[in-house]
Coordinates of N, CA, C and O in Angstrom, one line a residue:
M1 N 60.6 -23.1 -27.3 CA 61.5 -24.2 -26.9 C 62.7 -24.4 -27.9 O 62.5 -24.3 -29.1
R2 N 63.9 -24.6 -27.3 CA 65.0 -25.0 -28.1 C 65.4 -26.4 -27.8 O 65.4 -26.8 -26.6
I3 N 65.8 -27.1 -28.8 CA 66.4 -28.5 -28.6 C 67.9 -28.3 -28.4 O 68.6 -28.0 -29.3
T4 N 68.3 -28.6 -27.2 CA 69.7 -28.5 -26.9 C 70.4 -29.9 -26.8 O 71.6 -30.0 -26.9
E5 N 69.6 -30.9 -26.6 CA 70.1 -32.3 -26.6 C 69.2 -33.2 -27.4 O 68.0 -33.2 -27.2
A6 N 69.8 -33.9 -28.3 CA 69.0 -34.9 -29.2 C 69.9 -36.1 -29.5 O 71.0 -35.9 -30.0
S7 N 69.5 -37.2 -29.1 CA 70.3 -38.4 -29.4 C 69.4 -39.6 -29.8 O 68.3 -39.8 -29.3
F8 N 70.0 -40.4 -30.7 CA 69.3 -41.7 -31.0 C 69.3 -42.6 -29.9 O 70.3 -42.8 -29.2
L9 N 68.1 -43.2 -29.6 CA 68.0 -44.1 -28.5 C 67.9 -45.6 -28.9 O 68.8 -46.4 -28.5
T10 N 66.9 -45.9 -29.7 CA 66.8 -47.3 -30.1 C 65.8 -47.5 -31.3 O 65.0 -46.6 -31.6
S11 N 65.9 -48.6 -32.0 CA 65.0 -49.0 -33.1 C 64.3 -50.2 -32.7 O 64.9 -51.1 -32.1
S12 N 63.0 -50.3 -33.0 CA 62.2 -51.4 -32.6 C 61.4 -51.9 -33.8 O 60.8 -51.2 -34.5
A13 N 61.3 -53.3 -33.9 CA 60.5 -53.9 -34.9 C 59.1 -54.2 -34.4 O 58.2 -54.4 -35.2
N14 N 59.0 -54.2 -33.1 CA 57.7 -54.5 -32.5 C 57.4 -53.4 -31.5 O 58.3 -53.0 -30.7
P15 N 56.2 -52.8 -31.5 CA 55.8 -51.8 -30.5 C 56.1 -52.2 -29.1 O 56.4 -51.3 -28.2
K16 N 56.0 -53.4 -28.8 CA 56.2 -53.9 -27.4 C 57.7 -53.7 -26.9 O 57.9 -53.8 -25.8
D17 N 58.6 -53.6 -27.9 CA 60.0 -53.4 -27.6 C 60.4 -52.0 -27.5 O 61.6 -51.7 -27.3
C18 N 59.5 -51.0 -27.6 CA 59.8 -49.6 -27.5 C 60.2 -49.3 -26.1 O 59.9 -50.0 -25.2
P19 N 60.9 -48.1 -25.9 CA 61.3 -47.7 -24.6 C 60.1 -47.6 -23.6 O 59.0 -47.4 -24.1
A20 N 60.4 -47.7 -22.3 CA 59.3 -47.6 -21.3 C 58.5 -46.3 -21.6 O 59.1 -45.2 -21.8
P21 N 57.2 -46.3 -21.5 CA 56.4 -45.1 -21.8 C 56.4 -44.1 -20.7 O 55.3 -43.8 -20.2
N22 N 57.5 -43.7 -20.3 CA 57.6 -42.8 -19.1 C 57.9 -41.3 -19.4 O 58.2 -40.5 -18.5
K23 N 57.8 -41.0 -20.7 CA 58.0 -39.6 -21.2 C 57.0 -39.3 -22.3 O 56.6 -40.2 -23.0
P24 N 56.6 -38.1 -22.4 CA 55.7 -37.7 -23.5 C 56.4 -38.0 -24.9 O 57.6 -37.9 -25.0
E25 N 55.6 -38.5 -25.8 CA 56.1 -39.0 -27.1 C 55.4 -38.3 -28.3 O 54.2 -38.2 -28.3
Y26 N 56.2 -37.9 -29.3 CA 55.7 -37.3 -30.5 C 56.2 -38.0 -31.7 O 57.4 -38.1 -31.9
A27 N 55.3 -38.6 -32.4 CA 55.6 -39.4 -33.6 C 55.4 -38.7 -34.9 O 54.5 -37.8 -35.0
F28 N 56.2 -39.0 -35.9 CA 56.1 -38.4 -37.2 C 56.0 -39.5 -38.3 O 56.7 -40.4 -38.3
I29 N 55.0 -39.3 -39.2 CA 54.7 -40.3 -40.2 C 54.3 -39.6 -41.5 O 53.8 -38.4 -41.4
G30 N 54.5 -40.3 -42.6 CA 54.0 -39.7 -43.9 C 54.3 -40.7 -44.9 O 55.0 -41.8 -44.7
R31 N 53.9 -40.4 -46.1 CA 54.2 -41.3 -47.3 C 55.7 -41.2 -47.6 O 56.4 -40.3 -47.2
S32 N 56.2 -42.2 -48.3 CA 57.6 -42.2 -48.7 C 58.0 -41.0 -49.4 O 57.2 -40.4 -50.2
N33 N 59.1 -40.5 -49.2 CA 59.7 -39.3 -49.9 C 59.0 -38.0 -49.5 O 59.0 -37.0 -50.3
V34 N 58.4 -37.9 -48.3 CA 57.7 -36.7 -47.9 C 58.6 -35.7 -47.2 O 58.3 -34.6 -47.0
G35 N 59.9 -36.2 -46.9 CA 60.8 -35.3 -46.3 C 60.9 -35.4 -44.8 O 61.2 -34.4 -44.1
K36 N 60.5 -36.6 -44.3 CA 60.4 -36.8 -42.8 C 61.8 -36.6 -42.1 O 61.9 -35.9 -41.1
S37 N 62.8 -37.3 -42.6 CA 64.1 -37.2 -42.0 C 64.7 -35.8 -42.0 O 65.2 -35.3 -41.0
S38 N 64.5 -35.1 -43.1 CA 65.0 -33.8 -43.2 C 64.3 -32.9 -42.2 O 64.9 -32.0 -41.6
L39 N 63.0 -33.1 -42.0 CA 62.2 -32.3 -41.1 C 62.7 -32.5 -39.6 O 62.9 -31.6 -38.9
L40 N 62.9 -33.8 -39.3 CA 63.4 -34.1 -37.9 C 64.7 -33.5 -37.7 O 65.0 -32.9 -36.6
N41 N 65.6 -33.5 -38.6 CA 66.9 -32.9 -38.5 C 66.8 -31.4 -38.3 O 67.5 -30.8 -37.5
M42 N 65.9 -30.8 -39.1 CA 65.7 -29.4 -39.0 C 65.2 -29.0 -37.6 O 65.7 -28.0 -37.0
L43 N 64.2 -29.7 -37.1 CA 63.7 -29.4 -35.8 C 64.7 -29.5 -34.7 O 64.7 -28.7 -33.8
C44 N 65.7 -30.4 -34.9 CA 66.7 -30.6 -33.8 C 68.0 -29.8 -34.1 O 68.9 -29.9 -33.3
D45 N 68.0 -29.1 -35.2 CA 69.2 -28.4 -35.6 C 70.4 -29.4 -35.7 O 71.5 -29.1 -35.3
R46 N 70.1 -30.5 -36.2 CA 71.2 -31.5 -36.5 C 71.1 -31.9 -37.9 O 70.1 -32.0 -38.5
R47 N 72.3 -32.2 -38.5 CA 72.3 -32.5 -39.9 C 72.1 -34.0 -40.2 O 71.6 -34.4 -41.2
K48 N 72.5 -34.9 -39.2 CA 72.5 -36.3 -39.5 C 71.9 -37.1 -38.3 O 72.2 -38.3 -38.1
L49 N 71.0 -36.5 -37.6 CA 70.3 -37.2 -36.5 C 69.4 -38.3 -37.1 O 69.6 -39.5 -36.7
A50 N 68.6 -38.0 -38.0 CA 67.8 -39.0 -38.7 C 68.4 -39.2 -40.1 O 68.8 -38.2 -40.8
K51 N 68.5 -40.4 -40.5 CA 69.2 -40.7 -41.7 C 68.4 -40.4 -42.9 O 67.2 -40.7 -43.0
I52 N 68.9 -39.6 -43.9 CA 68.3 -39.2 -45.1 C 68.7 -40.1 -46.2 O 69.9 -40.3 -46.4
S53 N 67.8 -40.7 -47.0 CA 68.1 -41.6 -48.1 C 67.5 -41.1 -49.4 O 66.4 -40.5 -49.4
G54 N 68.2 -41.3 -50.5 CA 67.6 -41.0 -51.8 C 66.6 -42.0 -52.2 O 65.9 -41.8 -53.2
T55 N 66.6 -43.1 -51.5 CA 65.6 -44.2 -51.8 C 64.4 -44.1 -50.9 O 64.6 -44.3 -49.6
P56 N 63.2 -43.8 -51.4 CA 62.0 -43.7 -50.5 C 61.8 -45.0 -49.7 O 62.0 -46.1 -50.2
G57 N 61.2 -44.9 -48.5 CA 60.8 -46.0 -47.7 C 61.9 -46.7 -47.0 O 61.8 -47.9 -46.7
K58 N 63.0 -46.0 -46.7 CA 64.1 -46.7 -46.0 C 63.8 -46.9 -44.5 O 64.5 -47.7 -43.9
T59 N 62.9 -46.1 -43.9 CA 62.6 -46.3 -42.5 C 61.8 -47.6 -42.4 O 60.6 -47.6 -42.8
R60 N 62.3 -48.6 -41.8 CA 61.6 -49.9 -41.6 C 61.3 -50.2 -40.2 O 60.7 -51.2 -39.9
L61 N 61.8 -49.4 -39.3 CA 61.6 -49.7 -37.8 C 61.1 -48.4 -37.1 O 61.0 -47.4 -37.7
I62 N 60.6 -48.6 -35.9 CA 60.2 -47.5 -35.0 C 61.4 -46.9 -34.4 O 62.0 -47.6 -33.5
N63 N 61.8 -45.7 -34.8 CA 63.1 -45.2 -34.3 C 62.8 -44.1 -33.2 O 62.1 -43.1 -33.5
H64 N 63.4 -44.3 -32.0 CA 63.2 -43.4 -30.9 C 64.4 -42.5 -30.7 O 65.5 -43.0 -30.7
F65 N 64.2 -41.2 -30.5 CA 65.2 -40.2 -30.2 C 64.8 -39.6 -28.9 O 63.6 -39.2 -28.6
L66 N 65.8 -39.4 -28.0 CA 65.6 -38.7 -26.7 C 65.9 -37.2 -26.9 O 67.0 -36.9 -27.3
I67 N 64.9 -36.4 -26.6 CA 65.1 -34.9 -26.8 C 65.1 -34.2 -25.4 O 64.2 -34.4 -24.6
N68 N 66.1 -33.4 -25.2 CA 66.3 -32.6 -24.0 C 66.1 -33.4 -22.7 O 65.7 -32.9 -21.7
N69 N 66.3 -34.7 -22.9 CA 66.2 -35.6 -21.7 C 64.8 -35.6 -21.1 O 64.7 -36.0 -19.9
S70 N 63.8 -35.2 -21.9 CA 62.5 -35.0 -21.3 C 61.3 -35.6 -22.1 O 60.3 -35.8 -21.6
W71 N 61.6 -35.7 -23.4 CA 60.5 -36.3 -24.3 C 61.1 -37.1 -25.5 O 62.3 -36.9 -25.8
Y72 N 60.3 -37.9 -26.0 CA 60.7 -38.8 -27.2 C 60.2 -38.2 -28.5 O 59.1 -37.8 -28.6
M73 N 61.1 -38.2 -29.5 CA 60.7 -38.0 -30.9 C 60.8 -39.3 -31.6 O 61.8 -40.0 -31.4
V74 N 59.7 -39.7 -32.3 CA 59.7 -41.0 -33.0 C 59.5 -40.9 -34.5 O 58.6 -40.2 -35.0
D75 N 60.4 -41.5 -35.2 CA 60.4 -41.6 -36.6 C 59.8 -42.9 -37.0 O 60.4 -44.0 -36.8
L76 N 58.6 -42.9 -37.6 CA 57.8 -44.1 -37.9 C 58.0 -44.4 -39.4 O 58.2 -43.5 -40.2
P77 N 57.9 -45.7 -39.7 CA 57.9 -46.1 -41.2 C 56.7 -45.4 -41.9 O 55.7 -45.1 -41.2
G78 N 56.9 -45.1 -43.1 CA 55.8 -44.5 -43.9 C 54.7 -45.4 -44.2 O 54.7 -46.6 -43.9
Y79 N 53.7 -44.9 -44.8 CA 52.5 -45.7 -45.3 C 52.4 -45.5 -46.8 O 53.0 -44.6 -47.4
G80 N 51.7 -46.4 -47.5 CA 51.5 -46.3 -48.9 C 52.7 -46.8 -49.7 O 53.0 -46.3 -50.8
Y81 N 53.5 -47.8 -49.2 CA 54.6 -48.4 -50.0 C 54.1 -49.1 -51.2 O 53.3 -50.0 -51.2
A82 N 54.5 -48.6 -52.4 CA 54.0 -49.1 -53.7 C 54.9 -50.3 -54.1 O 54.4 -51.2 -54.8
K83 N 56.2 -50.3 -53.7 CA 57.1 -51.3 -54.2 C 57.2 -52.6 -53.3 O 57.9 -53.5 -53.6
L84 N 56.5 -52.6 -52.1 CA 56.5 -53.7 -51.3 C 55.5 -54.8 -51.7 O 54.5 -54.5 -52.3
S85 N 55.8 -56.0 -51.3 CA 54.8 -57.1 -51.6 C 53.6 -56.9 -50.6 O 53.7 -56.1 -49.7
K86 N 52.5 -57.6 -50.9 CA 51.3 -57.5 -50.1 C 51.6 -57.9 -48.7 O 51.1 -57.2 -47.8
S87 N 52.4 -58.9 -48.5 CA 52.6 -59.4 -47.2 C 53.5 -58.4 -46.4 O 53.3 -58.2 -45.2
E88 N 54.5 -57.8 -47.1 CA 55.3 -56.8 -46.4 C 54.5 -55.5 -46.0 O 54.6 -55.0 -45.0
R89 N 53.6 -55.1 -46.9 CA 52.7 -54.0 -46.6 C 51.8 -54.3 -45.4 O 51.6 -53.4 -44.6
E90 N 51.3 -55.5 -45.3 CA 50.5 -55.8 -44.2 C 51.3 -55.9 -42.9 O 50.8 -55.5 -41.8
K91 N 52.5 -56.3 -43.0 CA 53.4 -56.3 -41.8 C 53.7 -54.9 -41.3 O 53.5 -54.7 -40.1
F92 N 54.0 -54.0 -42.2 CA 54.2 -52.6 -41.8 C 52.9 -52.0 -41.3 O 53.0 -51.2 -40.3
K93 N 51.8 -52.2 -41.9 CA 50.5 -51.7 -41.5 C 50.2 -52.1 -40.1 O 49.8 -51.3 -39.2
K94 N 50.4 -53.4 -39.8 CA 50.2 -54.0 -38.5 C 51.1 -53.3 -37.4 O 50.6 -53.0 -36.3
M95 N 52.4 -53.2 -37.8 CA 53.3 -52.6 -36.8 C 53.0 -51.1 -36.5 O 52.9 -50.7 -35.3
I96 N 52.6 -50.4 -37.5 CA 52.3 -48.9 -37.3 C 51.0 -48.8 -36.5 O 51.0 -48.0 -35.6
E97 N 50.0 -49.5 -36.9 CA 48.7 -49.4 -36.2 C 48.8 -49.9 -34.7 O 48.2 -49.3 -33.8
G98 N 49.7 -50.9 -34.5 CA 49.9 -51.4 -33.2 C 50.5 -50.4 -32.3 O 50.1 -50.1 -31.2
Y99 N 51.5 -49.7 -32.9 CA 52.2 -48.6 -32.2 C 51.2 -47.5 -31.9 O 51.1 -47.0 -30.7
L100 N 50.5 -47.0 -32.9 CA 49.6 -45.8 -32.7 C 48.4 -46.1 -31.7 O 48.0 -45.1 -31.1
T101 N 47.9 -47.3 -31.7 CA 46.8 -47.5 -30.8 C 47.2 -48.0 -29.4 O 46.4 -47.8 -28.5
D102 N 48.4 -48.5 -29.2 CA 48.7 -49.1 -27.9 C 49.8 -48.3 -27.2 O 50.0 -48.5 -26.0
R103 N 50.4 -47.3 -27.8 CA 51.4 -46.5 -27.1 C 50.8 -45.5 -26.2 O 50.3 -44.5 -26.6
T104 N 50.8 -45.8 -24.9 CA 50.0 -45.0 -23.9 C 50.6 -43.6 -23.7 O 49.8 -42.7 -23.3
N105 N 51.8 -43.3 -24.0 CA 52.4 -42.0 -23.8 C 52.5 -41.2 -25.1 O 53.1 -40.1 -25.1
L106 N 51.8 -41.6 -26.2 CA 51.8 -40.9 -27.4 C 51.0 -39.6 -27.2 O 49.8 -39.7 -27.1
S107 N 51.7 -38.5 -27.2 CA 51.0 -37.2 -27.0 C 50.4 -36.6 -28.2 O 49.4 -36.0 -28.2
N108 N 51.1 -36.8 -29.4 CA 50.6 -36.3 -30.6 C 51.3 -37.0 -31.8 O 52.5 -37.3 -31.7
L109 N 50.6 -37.2 -32.9 CA 51.1 -37.7 -34.1 C 51.2 -36.6 -35.1 O 50.2 -35.9 -35.3
F110 N 52.3 -36.4 -35.8 CA 52.4 -35.4 -36.8 C 52.3 -36.1 -38.2 O 53.2 -36.9 -38.5
V111 N 51.3 -35.8 -39.0 CA 51.1 -36.5 -40.3 C 51.7 -35.5 -41.3 O 51.2 -34.4 -41.5
L112 N 52.8 -36.0 -42.0 CA 53.5 -35.2 -42.9 C 52.9 -35.3 -44.3 O 52.6 -36.5 -44.8
I113 N 52.6 -34.2 -45.0 CA 52.1 -34.2 -46.3 C 52.9 -33.3 -47.3 O 53.3 -32.2 -46.9
D114 N 53.2 -33.8 -48.4 CA 54.0 -33.1 -49.4 C 53.1 -32.0 -50.0 O 52.2 -32.3 -50.7
S115 N 53.5 -30.7 -49.7 CA 52.7 -29.6 -50.1 C 52.6 -29.4 -51.6 O 51.8 -28.7 -52.2
R116 N 53.5 -30.1 -52.4 CA 53.6 -29.9 -53.8 C 52.4 -30.5 -54.6 O 52.2 -30.3 -55.7
H117 N 51.7 -31.4 -53.9 CA 50.7 -32.2 -54.6 C 49.3 -31.8 -54.1 O 49.1 -31.4 -53.0
A118 N 48.3 -32.0 -55.0 CA 46.9 -31.9 -54.7 C 46.6 -33.1 -53.7 O 47.4 -34.0 -53.6
P119 N 45.4 -33.0 -53.1 CA 45.1 -34.1 -52.1 C 45.3 -35.5 -52.7 O 44.8 -35.8 -53.8
I120 N 46.0 -36.3 -51.9 CA 46.2 -37.7 -52.3 C 45.4 -38.6 -51.3 O 45.4 -38.4 -50.1
Q121 N 44.7 -39.6 -51.9 CA 43.8 -40.4 -51.2 C 44.4 -41.1 -50.0 O 43.8 -41.3 -49.0
A122 N 45.6 -41.6 -50.2 CA 46.3 -42.3 -49.1 C 46.5 -41.5 -47.9 O 46.3 -42.0 -46.8
D123 N 46.8 -40.2 -48.1 CA 46.9 -39.3 -46.9 C 45.5 -39.0 -46.3 O 45.4 -39.1 -45.0
L124 N 44.5 -38.8 -47.1 CA 43.2 -38.6 -46.6 C 42.7 -39.8 -45.8 O 42.1 -39.7 -44.7
D125 N 42.9 -41.0 -46.4 CA 42.4 -42.2 -45.7 C 43.2 -42.4 -44.4 O 42.5 -42.9 -43.4
F126 N 44.5 -42.1 -44.4 CA 45.2 -42.3 -43.1 C 44.7 -41.4 -42.0 O 44.5 -41.8 -40.9
M127 N 44.5 -40.1 -42.4 CA 44.0 -39.2 -41.4 C 42.6 -39.6 -40.9 O 42.2 -39.4 -39.7
Q128 N 41.7 -40.0 -41.8 CA 40.4 -40.5 -41.4 C 40.5 -41.7 -40.5 O 39.7 -41.7 -39.5
N129 N 41.4 -42.6 -40.7 CA 41.6 -43.7 -39.8 C 42.1 -43.3 -38.4 O 41.6 -43.8 -37.4
M130 N 42.9 -42.3 -38.4 CA 43.4 -41.8 -37.1 C 42.3 -41.1 -36.3 O 42.2 -41.3 -35.1
G131 N 41.4 -40.4 -37.0 CA 40.2 -39.8 -36.4 C 39.3 -40.9 -35.8 O 38.8 -40.8 -34.7
I132 N 39.1 -42.0 -36.5 CA 38.2 -43.1 -36.1 C 38.8 -43.7 -34.8 O 38.1 -44.1 -33.9
K133 N 40.2 -43.9 -34.8 CA 40.9 -44.5 -33.7 C 41.1 -43.6 -32.5 O 41.5 -44.0 -31.5
G134 N 40.8 -42.3 -32.7 CA 41.0 -41.3 -31.6 C 42.4 -41.0 -31.3 O 42.8 -40.6 -30.2
V135 N 43.3 -41.1 -32.4 CA 44.7 -40.7 -32.2 C 44.8 -39.2 -32.4 O 44.5 -38.7 -33.5
P136 N 45.3 -38.4 -31.4 CA 45.5 -37.0 -31.6 C 46.6 -36.7 -32.7 O 47.7 -37.2 -32.5
F137 N 46.3 -35.9 -33.7 CA 47.3 -35.6 -34.7 C 47.2 -34.2 -35.2 O 46.2 -33.5 -35.1
A138 N 48.3 -33.8 -35.8 CA 48.4 -32.5 -36.5 C 48.9 -32.7 -37.9 O 49.6 -33.7 -38.1
V139 N 48.6 -31.9 -38.8 CA 49.0 -32.0 -40.2 C 50.2 -31.1 -40.4 O 50.2 -29.9 -40.1
V140 N 51.2 -31.6 -41.0 CA 52.5 -30.9 -41.3 C 52.7 -30.9 -42.8 O 53.1 -32.0 -43.4
F141 N 52.5 -29.8 -43.5 CA 52.9 -29.7 -44.9 C 54.3 -29.4 -45.1 O 54.9 -28.5 -44.5
T142 N 55.0 -30.3 -45.8 CA 56.5 -30.2 -46.0 C 56.8 -29.6 -47.4 O 55.9 -29.4 -48.3
K143 N 58.1 -29.2 -47.6 CA 58.6 -28.7 -48.9 C 57.9 -27.5 -49.4 O 57.7 -27.3 -50.6
T144 N 57.4 -26.6 -48.5 CA 56.7 -25.4 -48.9 C 57.5 -24.4 -49.8 O 56.9 -23.6 -50.5
D145 N 58.8 -24.6 -49.7 CA 59.7 -23.7 -50.5 C 59.8 -24.1 -52.0 O 60.4 -23.4 -52.8
K146 N 59.2 -25.3 -52.3 CA 59.4 -25.8 -53.6 C 58.3 -25.4 -54.7 O 58.4 -25.7 -55.8
L147 N 57.4 -24.5 -54.2 CA 56.4 -24.1 -55.2 C 56.0 -22.6 -54.9 O 56.2 -22.1 -53.8
K148 N 55.3 -22.0 -55.8 CA 54.9 -20.6 -55.7 C 53.8 -20.4 -54.6 O 53.0 -21.3 -54.5
P149 N 53.8 -19.3 -53.9 CA 52.8 -19.1 -52.9 C 51.4 -19.3 -53.3 O 50.6 -19.9 -52.5
A150 N 51.0 -18.9 -54.5 CA 49.6 -19.2 -54.9 C 49.3 -20.6 -55.1 O 48.2 -21.1 -54.7
Q151 N 50.3 -21.4 -55.6 CA 50.1 -22.9 -55.8 C 50.0 -23.5 -54.4 O 49.2 -24.5 -54.2
L152 N 50.9 -23.1 -53.5 CA 50.9 -23.6 -52.2 C 49.5 -23.4 -51.5 O 49.0 -24.4 -50.9
E153 N 49.1 -22.2 -51.6 CA 47.8 -21.9 -50.9 C 46.6 -22.7 -51.6 O 45.7 -23.2 -50.8
D154 N 46.7 -22.9 -52.9 CA 45.7 -23.7 -53.6 C 45.7 -25.1 -53.1 O 44.6 -25.7 -52.8
N155 N 46.8 -25.7 -53.0 CA 46.9 -27.1 -52.6 C 46.4 -27.3 -51.2 O 45.7 -28.3 -50.9
I156 N 46.8 -26.4 -50.3 CA 46.4 -26.5 -48.9 C 44.9 -26.3 -48.7 O 44.2 -27.0 -48.0
T157 N 44.4 -25.4 -49.5 CA 42.9 -25.1 -49.5 C 42.2 -26.4 -49.9 O 41.1 -26.7 -49.3
K158 N 42.7 -27.0 -50.9 CA 42.0 -28.2 -51.4 C 42.0 -29.3 -50.4 O 41.0 -30.1 -50.2
Y159 N 43.1 -29.5 -49.6 CA 43.2 -30.4 -48.5 C 42.2 -30.1 -47.4 O 41.5 -31.0 -46.9
K160 N 42.1 -28.8 -47.1 CA 41.2 -28.4 -46.1 C 39.7 -28.7 -46.5 O 38.9 -29.2 -45.7
E161 N 39.4 -28.4 -47.7 CA 38.1 -28.7 -48.2 C 37.7 -30.2 -48.2 O 36.6 -30.6 -47.8
R162 N 38.7 -31.0 -48.6 CA 38.5 -32.5 -48.5 C 38.3 -33.0 -47.1 O 37.4 -33.8 -46.8
L163 N 39.1 -32.4 -46.2 CA 39.0 -32.9 -44.8 C 37.6 -32.4 -44.2 O 37.0 -33.2 -43.4
L164 N 37.2 -31.3 -44.5 CA 35.9 -30.7 -44.0 C 34.7 -31.4 -44.5 O 33.6 -31.2 -44.0
E165 N 34.9 -32.3 -45.5 CA 33.8 -33.1 -46.0 C 33.4 -34.1 -45.0 O 32.2 -34.6 -44.9
D166 N 34.3 -34.5 -44.1 CA 34.1 -35.6 -43.1 C 34.3 -35.1 -41.7 O 33.9 -35.7 -40.7
W167 N 34.9 -33.9 -41.5 CA 35.3 -33.4 -40.2 C 34.5 -32.1 -39.9 O 34.4 -31.3 -40.8
E168 N 34.1 -31.9 -38.6 CA 33.5 -30.7 -38.2 C 34.5 -29.6 -38.1 O 34.2 -28.4 -38.3
E169 N 35.7 -29.9 -37.7 CA 36.8 -28.9 -37.6 C 38.1 -29.5 -38.0 O 38.3 -30.7 -37.9
L170 N 39.0 -28.7 -38.4 CA 40.3 -29.1 -38.9 C 41.3 -29.4 -37.8 O 41.2 -28.7 -36.7
P171 N 42.2 -30.4 -37.9 CA 43.3 -30.6 -37.0 C 44.2 -29.4 -37.1 O 44.2 -28.6 -38.1
P172 N 45.1 -29.2 -36.1 CA 46.2 -28.2 -36.3 C 47.0 -28.4 -37.5 O 47.2 -29.5 -37.9
I173 N 47.3 -27.3 -38.2 CA 48.0 -27.4 -39.5 C 49.3 -26.5 -39.4 O 49.3 -25.4 -39.0
F174 N 50.4 -27.1 -39.9 CA 51.7 -26.4 -39.9 C 52.3 -26.4 -41.3 O 52.2 -27.4 -42.0
L175 N 52.9 -25.3 -41.7 CA 53.6 -25.2 -42.9 C 55.1 -25.3 -42.6 O 55.6 -24.5 -41.8
T176 N 55.9 -26.2 -43.3 CA 57.3 -26.3 -43.0 C 58.2 -26.4 -44.3 O 57.7 -26.8 -45.3
S177 N 59.4 -26.0 -44.1 CA 60.4 -26.2 -45.1 C 61.7 -26.5 -44.4 O 62.2 -25.8 -43.6
S178 N 62.3 -27.7 -44.7 CA 63.6 -28.0 -44.1 C 64.7 -27.1 -44.6 O 65.7 -26.9 -43.9
S179 N 64.6 -26.5 -45.8 CA 65.6 -25.7 -46.4 C 65.6 -24.3 -45.7 O 66.6 -23.7 -45.4
T180 N 64.4 -23.7 -45.6 CA 64.3 -22.4 -45.0 C 64.0 -22.3 -43.5 O 64.0 -21.3 -42.9
R181 N 63.8 -23.5 -42.9 CA 63.5 -23.7 -41.5 C 62.1 -23.1 -41.1 O 61.8 -22.9 -40.0
Q182 N 61.3 -22.9 -42.1 CA 59.9 -22.5 -41.8 C 59.2 -23.6 -41.0 O 59.3 -24.7 -41.2
G183 N 58.5 -23.1 -40.0 CA 57.7 -24.0 -39.1 C 58.5 -24.6 -37.9 O 57.8 -25.2 -37.1
Q184 N 59.8 -24.4 -37.8 CA 60.5 -25.0 -36.7 C 60.0 -24.4 -35.4 O 59.7 -25.2 -34.5
E185 N 59.9 -23.1 -35.3 CA 59.5 -22.5 -34.0 C 58.1 -22.9 -33.7 O 57.7 -23.2 -32.5
E186 N 57.2 -22.9 -34.7 CA 55.8 -23.2 -34.5 C 55.6 -24.6 -34.0 O 54.8 -24.9 -33.0
L187 N 56.3 -25.6 -34.6 CA 56.1 -27.0 -34.2 C 56.7 -27.2 -32.8 O 56.0 -27.9 -32.0
L188 N 57.8 -26.6 -32.5 CA 58.4 -26.8 -31.2 C 57.6 -26.2 -30.1 O 57.5 -26.7 -29.0
S189 N 57.0 -25.0 -30.4 CA 56.1 -24.3 -29.4 C 54.9 -25.2 -29.2 O 54.4 -25.2 -28.0
Y190 N 54.4 -25.8 -30.2 CA 53.2 -26.7 -30.1 C 53.5 -27.9 -29.2 O 52.7 -28.2 -28.3
I191 N 54.7 -28.5 -29.4 CA 55.1 -29.6 -28.5 C 55.3 -29.1 -27.1 O 54.8 -29.8 -26.1
E192 N 55.9 -28.0 -26.9 CA 56.1 -27.4 -25.6 C 54.8 -27.2 -24.8 O 54.7 -27.5 -23.6
K193 N 53.8 -26.7 -25.6 CA 52.5 -26.4 -25.0 C 51.9 -27.7 -24.5 O 51.3 -27.7 -23.4
I194 N 51.9 -28.7 -25.3 CA 51.4 -30.0 -24.9 C 52.1 -30.6 -23.7 O 51.5 -31.1 -22.8
N195 N 53.4 -30.5 -23.7 CA 54.2 -31.0 -22.6 C 53.8 -30.3 -21.3 O 53.6 -31.0 -20.2
K196 N 53.6 -29.0 -21.3 CA 53.3 -28.2 -20.1 C 51.9 -28.6 -19.6 O 51.6 -28.7 -18.4
N197 N 51.0 -28.9 -20.5 CA 49.6 -29.3 -20.1 C 49.6 -30.7 -19.5 O 48.6 -31.0 -18.9
Q198 N 50.6 -31.5 -19.7 CA 50.6 -32.8 -19.1 C 51.3 -32.9 -17.8 O 51.3 -33.9 -17.1
I199 N 51.9 -31.8 -17.3 CA 52.6 -31.8 -16.0 C 51.5 -31.7 -14.9 O 50.6 -31.0 -15.0

């Protein structure tokens, strides 16, 4: 699949204000500074579709983009904000969980993980929570061009081992780089396959 049309649709502070759930929807989430905006721009072959900031945690709303006039791409606020107050963290947690559990047309959630790091508990806890809630998700390792192949393989193997401590089988896993465009074709093919299965 190629993305020929991509446009920003709307931002919502409340899941109830999101666009009508009349198209398949694919949401992207991760900790702050995981490279989410860069990945979305790479997938769409756009430089400025999703806003990239040097300050982590700038995404504060549920941002919808209309893709090829047939499905929604959703940029979600991150999790694990260290610099927010407790009340603000609870607010974002409630908004994200409300969206993920109530959005009837959510076809798949892509959980972004920075491949440069060994397993981080916040990522493992989030994925565990998604499994408990029955939210279909895939794991997307970002920034794979930033480290040597052996270190990349080691970090990903450690994540797999940690996940298999609680899971019988692993979710789909993708390796991506916004700089080299690694993973673009694989992710879009995965989305296309799900879309076809829903027709």
